[in-house]
Short mmCIF file of C-alpha atoms in Angstrom, two decimals:
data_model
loop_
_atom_site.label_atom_id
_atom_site.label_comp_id
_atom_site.label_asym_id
_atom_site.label_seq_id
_atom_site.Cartn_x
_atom_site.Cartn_y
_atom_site.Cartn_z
CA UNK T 1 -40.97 -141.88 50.57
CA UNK T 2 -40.88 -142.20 54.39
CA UNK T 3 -44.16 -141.88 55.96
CA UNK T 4 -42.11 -141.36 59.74
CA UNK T 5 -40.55 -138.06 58.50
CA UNK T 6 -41.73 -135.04 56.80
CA UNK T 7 -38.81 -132.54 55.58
CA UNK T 8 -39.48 -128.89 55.32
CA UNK T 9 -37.16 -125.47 54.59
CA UNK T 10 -40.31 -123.55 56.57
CA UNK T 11 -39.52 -121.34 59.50
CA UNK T 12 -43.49 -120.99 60.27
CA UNK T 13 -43.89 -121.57 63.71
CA UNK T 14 -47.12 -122.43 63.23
CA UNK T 15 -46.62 -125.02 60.19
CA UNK T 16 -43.56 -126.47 62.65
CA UNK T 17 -46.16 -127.46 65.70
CA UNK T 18 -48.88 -128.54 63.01
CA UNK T 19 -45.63 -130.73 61.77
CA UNK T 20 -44.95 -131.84 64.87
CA UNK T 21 -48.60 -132.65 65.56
CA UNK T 22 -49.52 -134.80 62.66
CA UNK T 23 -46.12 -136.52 61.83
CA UNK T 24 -44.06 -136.13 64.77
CA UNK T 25 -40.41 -135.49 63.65
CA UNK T 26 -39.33 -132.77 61.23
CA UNK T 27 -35.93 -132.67 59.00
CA UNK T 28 -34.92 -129.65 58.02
CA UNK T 29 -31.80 -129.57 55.40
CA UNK T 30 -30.85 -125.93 53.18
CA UNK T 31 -33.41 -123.75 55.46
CA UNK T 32 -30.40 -121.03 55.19
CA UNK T 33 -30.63 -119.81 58.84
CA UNK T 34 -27.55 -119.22 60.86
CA UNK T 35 -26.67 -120.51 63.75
CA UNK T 36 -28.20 -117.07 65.69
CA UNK T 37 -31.32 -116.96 63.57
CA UNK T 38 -31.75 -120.55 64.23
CA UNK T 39 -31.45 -119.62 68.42
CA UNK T 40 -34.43 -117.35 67.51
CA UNK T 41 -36.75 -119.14 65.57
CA UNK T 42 -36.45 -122.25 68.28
CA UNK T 43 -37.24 -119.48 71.03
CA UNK T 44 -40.25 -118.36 69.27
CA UNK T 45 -41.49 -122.21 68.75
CA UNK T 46 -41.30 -123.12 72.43
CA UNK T 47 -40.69 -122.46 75.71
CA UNK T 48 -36.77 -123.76 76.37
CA UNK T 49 -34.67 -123.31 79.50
CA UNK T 50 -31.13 -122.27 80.06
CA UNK T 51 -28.97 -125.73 81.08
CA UNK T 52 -26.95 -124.97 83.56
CA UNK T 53 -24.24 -127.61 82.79
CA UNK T 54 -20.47 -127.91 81.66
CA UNK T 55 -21.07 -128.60 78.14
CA UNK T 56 -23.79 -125.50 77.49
CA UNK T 57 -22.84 -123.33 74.69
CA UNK T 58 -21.42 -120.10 75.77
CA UNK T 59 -23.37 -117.26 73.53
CA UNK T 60 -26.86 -119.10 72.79
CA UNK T 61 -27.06 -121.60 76.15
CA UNK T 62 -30.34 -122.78 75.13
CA UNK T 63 -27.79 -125.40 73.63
CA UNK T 64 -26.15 -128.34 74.74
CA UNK T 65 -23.08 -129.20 72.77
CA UNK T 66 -22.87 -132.60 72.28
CA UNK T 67 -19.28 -133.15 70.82
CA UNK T 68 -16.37 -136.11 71.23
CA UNK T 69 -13.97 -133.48 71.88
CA UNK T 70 -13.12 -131.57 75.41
CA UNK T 71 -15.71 -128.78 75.43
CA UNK T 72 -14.05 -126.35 78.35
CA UNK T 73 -10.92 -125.65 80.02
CA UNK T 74 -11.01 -129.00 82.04
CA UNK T 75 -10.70 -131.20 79.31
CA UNK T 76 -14.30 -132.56 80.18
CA UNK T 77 -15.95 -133.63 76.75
CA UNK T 78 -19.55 -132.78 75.38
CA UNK T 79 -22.51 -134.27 76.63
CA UNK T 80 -22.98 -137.94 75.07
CA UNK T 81 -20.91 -137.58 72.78
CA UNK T 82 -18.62 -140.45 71.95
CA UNK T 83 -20.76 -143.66 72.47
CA UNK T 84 -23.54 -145.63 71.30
CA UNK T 85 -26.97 -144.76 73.48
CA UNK T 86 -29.56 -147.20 73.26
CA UNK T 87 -33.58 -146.22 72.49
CA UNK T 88 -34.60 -142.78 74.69
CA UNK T 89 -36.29 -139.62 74.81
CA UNK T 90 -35.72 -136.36 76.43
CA UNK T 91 -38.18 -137.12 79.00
CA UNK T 92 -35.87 -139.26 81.53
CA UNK T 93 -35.38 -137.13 84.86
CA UNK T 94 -38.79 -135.94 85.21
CA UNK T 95 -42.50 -136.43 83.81
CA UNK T 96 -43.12 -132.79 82.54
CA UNK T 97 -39.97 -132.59 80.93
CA UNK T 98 -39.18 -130.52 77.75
CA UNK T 99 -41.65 -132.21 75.63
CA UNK T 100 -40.11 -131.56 72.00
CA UNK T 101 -36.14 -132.23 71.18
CA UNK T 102 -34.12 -130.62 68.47
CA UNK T 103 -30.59 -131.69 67.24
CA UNK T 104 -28.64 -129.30 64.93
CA UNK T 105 -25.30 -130.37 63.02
CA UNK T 106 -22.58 -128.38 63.57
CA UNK T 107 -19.31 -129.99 62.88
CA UNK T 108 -20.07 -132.98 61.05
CA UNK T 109 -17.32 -134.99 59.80
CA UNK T 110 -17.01 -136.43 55.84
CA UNK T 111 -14.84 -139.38 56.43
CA UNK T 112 -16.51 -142.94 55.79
CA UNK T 113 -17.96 -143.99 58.85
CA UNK T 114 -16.94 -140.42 61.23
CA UNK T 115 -19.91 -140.03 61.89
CA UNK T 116 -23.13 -141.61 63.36
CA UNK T 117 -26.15 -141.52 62.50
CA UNK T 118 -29.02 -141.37 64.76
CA UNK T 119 -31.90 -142.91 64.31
CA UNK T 120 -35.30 -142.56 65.30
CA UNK T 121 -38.82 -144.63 66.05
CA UNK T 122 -41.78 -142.80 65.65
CA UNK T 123 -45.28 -144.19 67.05
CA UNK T 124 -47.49 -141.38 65.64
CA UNK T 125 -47.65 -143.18 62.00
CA UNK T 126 -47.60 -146.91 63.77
CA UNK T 127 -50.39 -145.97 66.23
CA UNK T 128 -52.91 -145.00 63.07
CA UNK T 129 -52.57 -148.19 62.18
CA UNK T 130 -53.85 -149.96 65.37
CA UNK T 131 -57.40 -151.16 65.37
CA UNK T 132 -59.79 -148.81 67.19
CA UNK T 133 -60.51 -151.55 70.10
CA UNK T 134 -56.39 -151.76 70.59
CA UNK T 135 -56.44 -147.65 70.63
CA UNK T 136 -58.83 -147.46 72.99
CA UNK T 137 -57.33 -150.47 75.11
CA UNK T 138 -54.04 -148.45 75.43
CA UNK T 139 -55.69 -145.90 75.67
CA UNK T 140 -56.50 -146.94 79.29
CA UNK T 141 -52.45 -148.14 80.07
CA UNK T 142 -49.97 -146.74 81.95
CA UNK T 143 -46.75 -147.86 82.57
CA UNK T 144 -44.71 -148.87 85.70
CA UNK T 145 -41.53 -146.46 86.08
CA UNK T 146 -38.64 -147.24 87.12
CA UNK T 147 -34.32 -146.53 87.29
CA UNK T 148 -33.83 -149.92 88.82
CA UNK T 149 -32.85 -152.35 85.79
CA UNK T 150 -33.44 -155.23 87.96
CA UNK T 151 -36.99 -154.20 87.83
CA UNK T 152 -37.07 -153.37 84.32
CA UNK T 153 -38.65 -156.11 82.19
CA UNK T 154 -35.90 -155.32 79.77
CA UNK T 155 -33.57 -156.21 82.63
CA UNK T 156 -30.82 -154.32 80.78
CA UNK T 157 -28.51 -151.86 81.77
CA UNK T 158 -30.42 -148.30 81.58
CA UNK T 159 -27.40 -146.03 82.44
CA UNK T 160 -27.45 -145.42 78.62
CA UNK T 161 -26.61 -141.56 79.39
CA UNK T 162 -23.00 -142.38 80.86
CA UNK T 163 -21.61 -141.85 77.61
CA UNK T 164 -19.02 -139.29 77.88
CA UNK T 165 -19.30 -139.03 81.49
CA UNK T 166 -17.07 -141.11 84.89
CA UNK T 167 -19.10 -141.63 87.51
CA UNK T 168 -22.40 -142.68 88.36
CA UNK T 169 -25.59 -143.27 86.75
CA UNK T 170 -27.26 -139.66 86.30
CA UNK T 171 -30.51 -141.03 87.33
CA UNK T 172 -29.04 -141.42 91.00
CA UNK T 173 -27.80 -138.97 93.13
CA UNK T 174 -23.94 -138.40 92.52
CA UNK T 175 -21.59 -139.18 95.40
CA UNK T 176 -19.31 -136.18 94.32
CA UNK T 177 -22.08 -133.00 95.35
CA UNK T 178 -19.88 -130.51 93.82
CA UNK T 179 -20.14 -128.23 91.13
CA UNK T 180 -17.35 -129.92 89.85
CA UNK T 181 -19.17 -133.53 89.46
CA UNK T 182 -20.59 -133.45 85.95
CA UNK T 183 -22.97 -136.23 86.99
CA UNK T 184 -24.42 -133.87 90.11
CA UNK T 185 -24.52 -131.10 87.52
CA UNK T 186 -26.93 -132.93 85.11
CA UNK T 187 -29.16 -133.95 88.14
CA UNK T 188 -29.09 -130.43 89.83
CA UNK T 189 -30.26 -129.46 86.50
CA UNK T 190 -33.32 -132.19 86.05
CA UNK T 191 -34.35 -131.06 89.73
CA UNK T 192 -34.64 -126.72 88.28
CA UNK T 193 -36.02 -128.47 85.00
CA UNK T 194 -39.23 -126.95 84.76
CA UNK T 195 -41.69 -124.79 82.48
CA UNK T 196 -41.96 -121.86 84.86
CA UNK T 197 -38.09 -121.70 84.61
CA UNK T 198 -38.23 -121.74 80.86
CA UNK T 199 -36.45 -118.01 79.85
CA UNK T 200 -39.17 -117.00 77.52
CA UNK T 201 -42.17 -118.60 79.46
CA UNK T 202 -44.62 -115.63 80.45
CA UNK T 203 -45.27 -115.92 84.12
CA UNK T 204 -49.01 -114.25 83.36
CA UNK T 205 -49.90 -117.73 82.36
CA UNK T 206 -48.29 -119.39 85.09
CA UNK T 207 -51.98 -120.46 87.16
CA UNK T 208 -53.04 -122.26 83.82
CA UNK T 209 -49.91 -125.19 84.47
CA UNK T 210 -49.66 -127.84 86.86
CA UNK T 211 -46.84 -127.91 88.79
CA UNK T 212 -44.13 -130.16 87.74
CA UNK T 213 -43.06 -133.40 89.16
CA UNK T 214 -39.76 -134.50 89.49
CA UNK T 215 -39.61 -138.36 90.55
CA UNK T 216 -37.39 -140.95 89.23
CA UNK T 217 -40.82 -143.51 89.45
CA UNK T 218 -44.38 -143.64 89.52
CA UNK T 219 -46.62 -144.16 86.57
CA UNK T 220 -47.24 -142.92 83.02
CA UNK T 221 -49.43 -142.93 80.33
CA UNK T 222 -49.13 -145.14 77.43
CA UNK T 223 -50.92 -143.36 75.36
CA UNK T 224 -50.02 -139.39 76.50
CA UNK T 225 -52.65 -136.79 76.82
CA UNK T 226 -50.76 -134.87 73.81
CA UNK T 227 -50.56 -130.88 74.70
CA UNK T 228 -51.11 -130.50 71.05
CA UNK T 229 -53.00 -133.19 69.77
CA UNK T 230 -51.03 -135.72 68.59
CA UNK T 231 -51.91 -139.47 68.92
CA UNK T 232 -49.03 -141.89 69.47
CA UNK T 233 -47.41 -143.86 72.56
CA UNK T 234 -45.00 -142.91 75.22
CA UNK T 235 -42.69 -146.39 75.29
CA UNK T 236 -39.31 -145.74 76.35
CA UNK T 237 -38.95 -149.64 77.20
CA UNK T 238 -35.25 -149.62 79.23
CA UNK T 239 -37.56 -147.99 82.01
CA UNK T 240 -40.68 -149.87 82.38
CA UNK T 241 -40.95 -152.55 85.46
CA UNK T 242 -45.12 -153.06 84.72
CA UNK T 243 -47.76 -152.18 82.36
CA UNK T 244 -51.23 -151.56 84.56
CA UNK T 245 -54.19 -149.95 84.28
CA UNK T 246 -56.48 -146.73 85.54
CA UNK T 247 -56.24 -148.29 88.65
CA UNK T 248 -52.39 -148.95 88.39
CA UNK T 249 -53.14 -153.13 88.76
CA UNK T 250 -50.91 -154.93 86.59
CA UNK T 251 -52.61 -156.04 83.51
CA UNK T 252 -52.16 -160.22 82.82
CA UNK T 253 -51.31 -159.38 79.23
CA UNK T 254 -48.19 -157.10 80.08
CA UNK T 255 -45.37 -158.92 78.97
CA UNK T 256 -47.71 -159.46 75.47
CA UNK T 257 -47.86 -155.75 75.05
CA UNK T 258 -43.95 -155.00 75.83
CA UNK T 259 -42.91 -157.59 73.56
CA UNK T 260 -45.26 -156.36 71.06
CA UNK T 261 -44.61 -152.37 71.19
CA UNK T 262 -40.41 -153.51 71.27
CA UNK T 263 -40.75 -155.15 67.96
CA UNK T 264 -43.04 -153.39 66.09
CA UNK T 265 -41.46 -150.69 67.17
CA UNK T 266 -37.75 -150.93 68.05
CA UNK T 267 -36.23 -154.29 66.53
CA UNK T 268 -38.85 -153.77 63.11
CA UNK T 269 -37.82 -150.67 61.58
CA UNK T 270 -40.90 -149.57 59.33
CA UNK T 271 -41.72 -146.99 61.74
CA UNK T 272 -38.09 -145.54 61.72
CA UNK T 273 -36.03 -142.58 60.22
CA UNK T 274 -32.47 -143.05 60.09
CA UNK T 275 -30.79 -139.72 59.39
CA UNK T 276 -27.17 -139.41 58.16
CA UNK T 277 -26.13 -135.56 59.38
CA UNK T 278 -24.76 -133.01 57.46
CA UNK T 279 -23.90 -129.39 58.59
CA UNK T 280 -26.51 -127.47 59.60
CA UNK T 281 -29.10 -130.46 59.11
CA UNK T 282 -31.86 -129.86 62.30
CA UNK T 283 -34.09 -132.66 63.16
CA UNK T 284 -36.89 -131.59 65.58
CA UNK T 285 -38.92 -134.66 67.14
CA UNK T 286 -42.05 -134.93 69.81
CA UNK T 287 -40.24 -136.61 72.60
CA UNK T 288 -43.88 -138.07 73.94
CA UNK T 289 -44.43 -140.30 70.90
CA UNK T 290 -40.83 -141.13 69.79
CA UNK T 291 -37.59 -142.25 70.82
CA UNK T 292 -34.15 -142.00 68.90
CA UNK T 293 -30.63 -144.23 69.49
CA UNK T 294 -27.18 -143.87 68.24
CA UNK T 295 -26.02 -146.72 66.98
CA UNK T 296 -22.30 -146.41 67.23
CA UNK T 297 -19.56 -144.22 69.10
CA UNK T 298 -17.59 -141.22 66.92
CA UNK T 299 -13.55 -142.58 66.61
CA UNK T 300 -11.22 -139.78 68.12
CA UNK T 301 -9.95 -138.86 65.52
CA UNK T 302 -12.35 -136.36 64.15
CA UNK T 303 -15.01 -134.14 65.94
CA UNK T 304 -18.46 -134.12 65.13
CA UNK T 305 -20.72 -131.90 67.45
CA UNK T 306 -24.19 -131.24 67.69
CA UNK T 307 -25.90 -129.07 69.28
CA UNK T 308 -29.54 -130.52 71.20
CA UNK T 309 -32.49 -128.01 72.74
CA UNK T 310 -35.74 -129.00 74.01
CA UNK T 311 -38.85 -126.63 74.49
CA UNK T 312 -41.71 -127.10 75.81
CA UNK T 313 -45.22 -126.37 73.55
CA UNK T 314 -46.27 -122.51 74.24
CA UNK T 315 -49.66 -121.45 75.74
CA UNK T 316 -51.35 -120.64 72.89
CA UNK T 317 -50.71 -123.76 71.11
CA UNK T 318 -51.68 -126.34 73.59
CA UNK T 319 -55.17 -128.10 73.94
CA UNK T 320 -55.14 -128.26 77.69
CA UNK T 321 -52.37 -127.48 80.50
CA UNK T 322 -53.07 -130.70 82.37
CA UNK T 323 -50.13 -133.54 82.87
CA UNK T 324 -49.62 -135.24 79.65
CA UNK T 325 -48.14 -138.54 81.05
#
């Protein structure tokens, strides 16, 4: 049994957030919806907006296909979908990001070693087992955000989203401003990336949200004010320069606390879920306590595509509309 997972065949939307809530990723394997009824039962989970990118899927673009193979009439492939990405979540471009991702298999090849896995870390089960004074300490943390990996205490490369793309790092601006640049399109579409632009978000409820903020640094919570409840960090290490506190003054412990956080839970795998993908296998995860890695590229060869949306949590089943991070 795997404490870090919980697999279901429900299509309760309700049973999905309280899943989402409590455990923090969800595997769902012979639910028997089609690719259509699938579209629909994401859209009436959460709130998801239209990507307007290369590699979006033509009749249900709140998909992003992420295939090894050329995806339009360019030749351009999928989005990340040849290499090996290291640790991330959604949450990259922006703070108020889509706060939940989902990852559907859709041409999955059989071959011995076709196709990656991906595999996930989930804080929600590794954060119950911290002692109430180290809860509350982190509690009281934020971290230090930044693109610059010669800030980063990882010091490490963190253009881990080049993967299928020439260019520059997406984080940056793209020399090439065209619609053509595939690099400008993903960071014309992190700068529209926001809740109010979500295609089913009702507008009615628009004075109850904060607006967005799209900045490539500034400070987040360690521990996130969950819109649904849910208990567990926000540590996507490639991008922290500092830990600090309420008063964003470095902490004398930092370092301590990385290295703690990236081995309990990134080199250690008890708290991790490594899922092998079959067809229509959907994994939906909380991108604000969990992050997820491929460990190795997809050979030529064969195609394997998957298709990733993120939502937002809808109005009626958040706690509070305030910033999470």
């Amino acid at each position: 049994m795997n404490n870090n997972v919980t697999f279901t065949t429900s299509t309760d939307r309700d049973e999905i957030v309280k899943l989402l809530k409590d455990v923090g990723i969800i595997v769902m394997r012979d639910h028997g919806m089609s690719l259509s009824q699938y579209n629909d039962f994401l859209l009436d989970v959460g709130y998801h907006q239209h990507p307007k990118v290369w590699c979006a899927h033509k009749e249900f673009p709140i998909f992003w296909r992420v295939n090894n193979q050329p995806v339009d009439d360019k030749g351009h492939e999928g989005l990340f979908g040849k290499h090996d990405i290291d640790w991330h979540s959604n949450i990259l471009y922006t703070q108020d990001s889509h706060e939940v991702v989902c990852i559907y298999g859709h041409k999955i090849p059989t071959g011995s070693g076709d196709c990656s896995p991906t595999t996930y870390s989930n804080t929600v089960p590794y954060f119950k087992t911290l002692s109430k004074n180290v809860q509350d300490r982190y509690k009281k943390l934020y971290t230090k955000w930044t693109y610059d990996e010669n800030k980063t205490m990882e010091n490490k490369d963190i253009n881990l989203h080049r993967a299928g793309l020439d260019g520059e790092a997406l984080a940056g601006e793209a020399e090439d401003t065209s619609d053509e640049n595939l690099n400008h399109q993903i960071n014309e579409n992190a700068k529209t990336q926001s809740i109010f632009n979500a295609v089913n978000f009702d507008p009615s409820n628009k004075h109850l949200f904060k607006k967005g903020r799209h900045q490539y640094e500034g400070y987040n919570r360690l521990v996130p004010n969950h819109p649904v409840g849910a208990e567990g960090l926000f540590f996507n290490y490639l991008n922290i320069e500092d830990i600090v506190d309420e008063n964003y003054e470095p902490v004398p412990d930092a370092r301590e606390i990385f290295e703690t956080l990236k081995q309990d839970l990134l080199i250690d795998d008890t708290y991790h879920y490594v899922h092998e993908w079959q067809e229509t296998d959907i994994v939906i995860a909380d991108q604000l306590t969990g992050v997820h890695r491929r460990d190795h590229g997809v050979p030529d060869s064969v195609e394997r595509e998957l298709l990733r949306a993120t939502f937002w949590y809808k109005t009626q089943d958040r706690i509070h509309y305030d910033y999470s991070l």
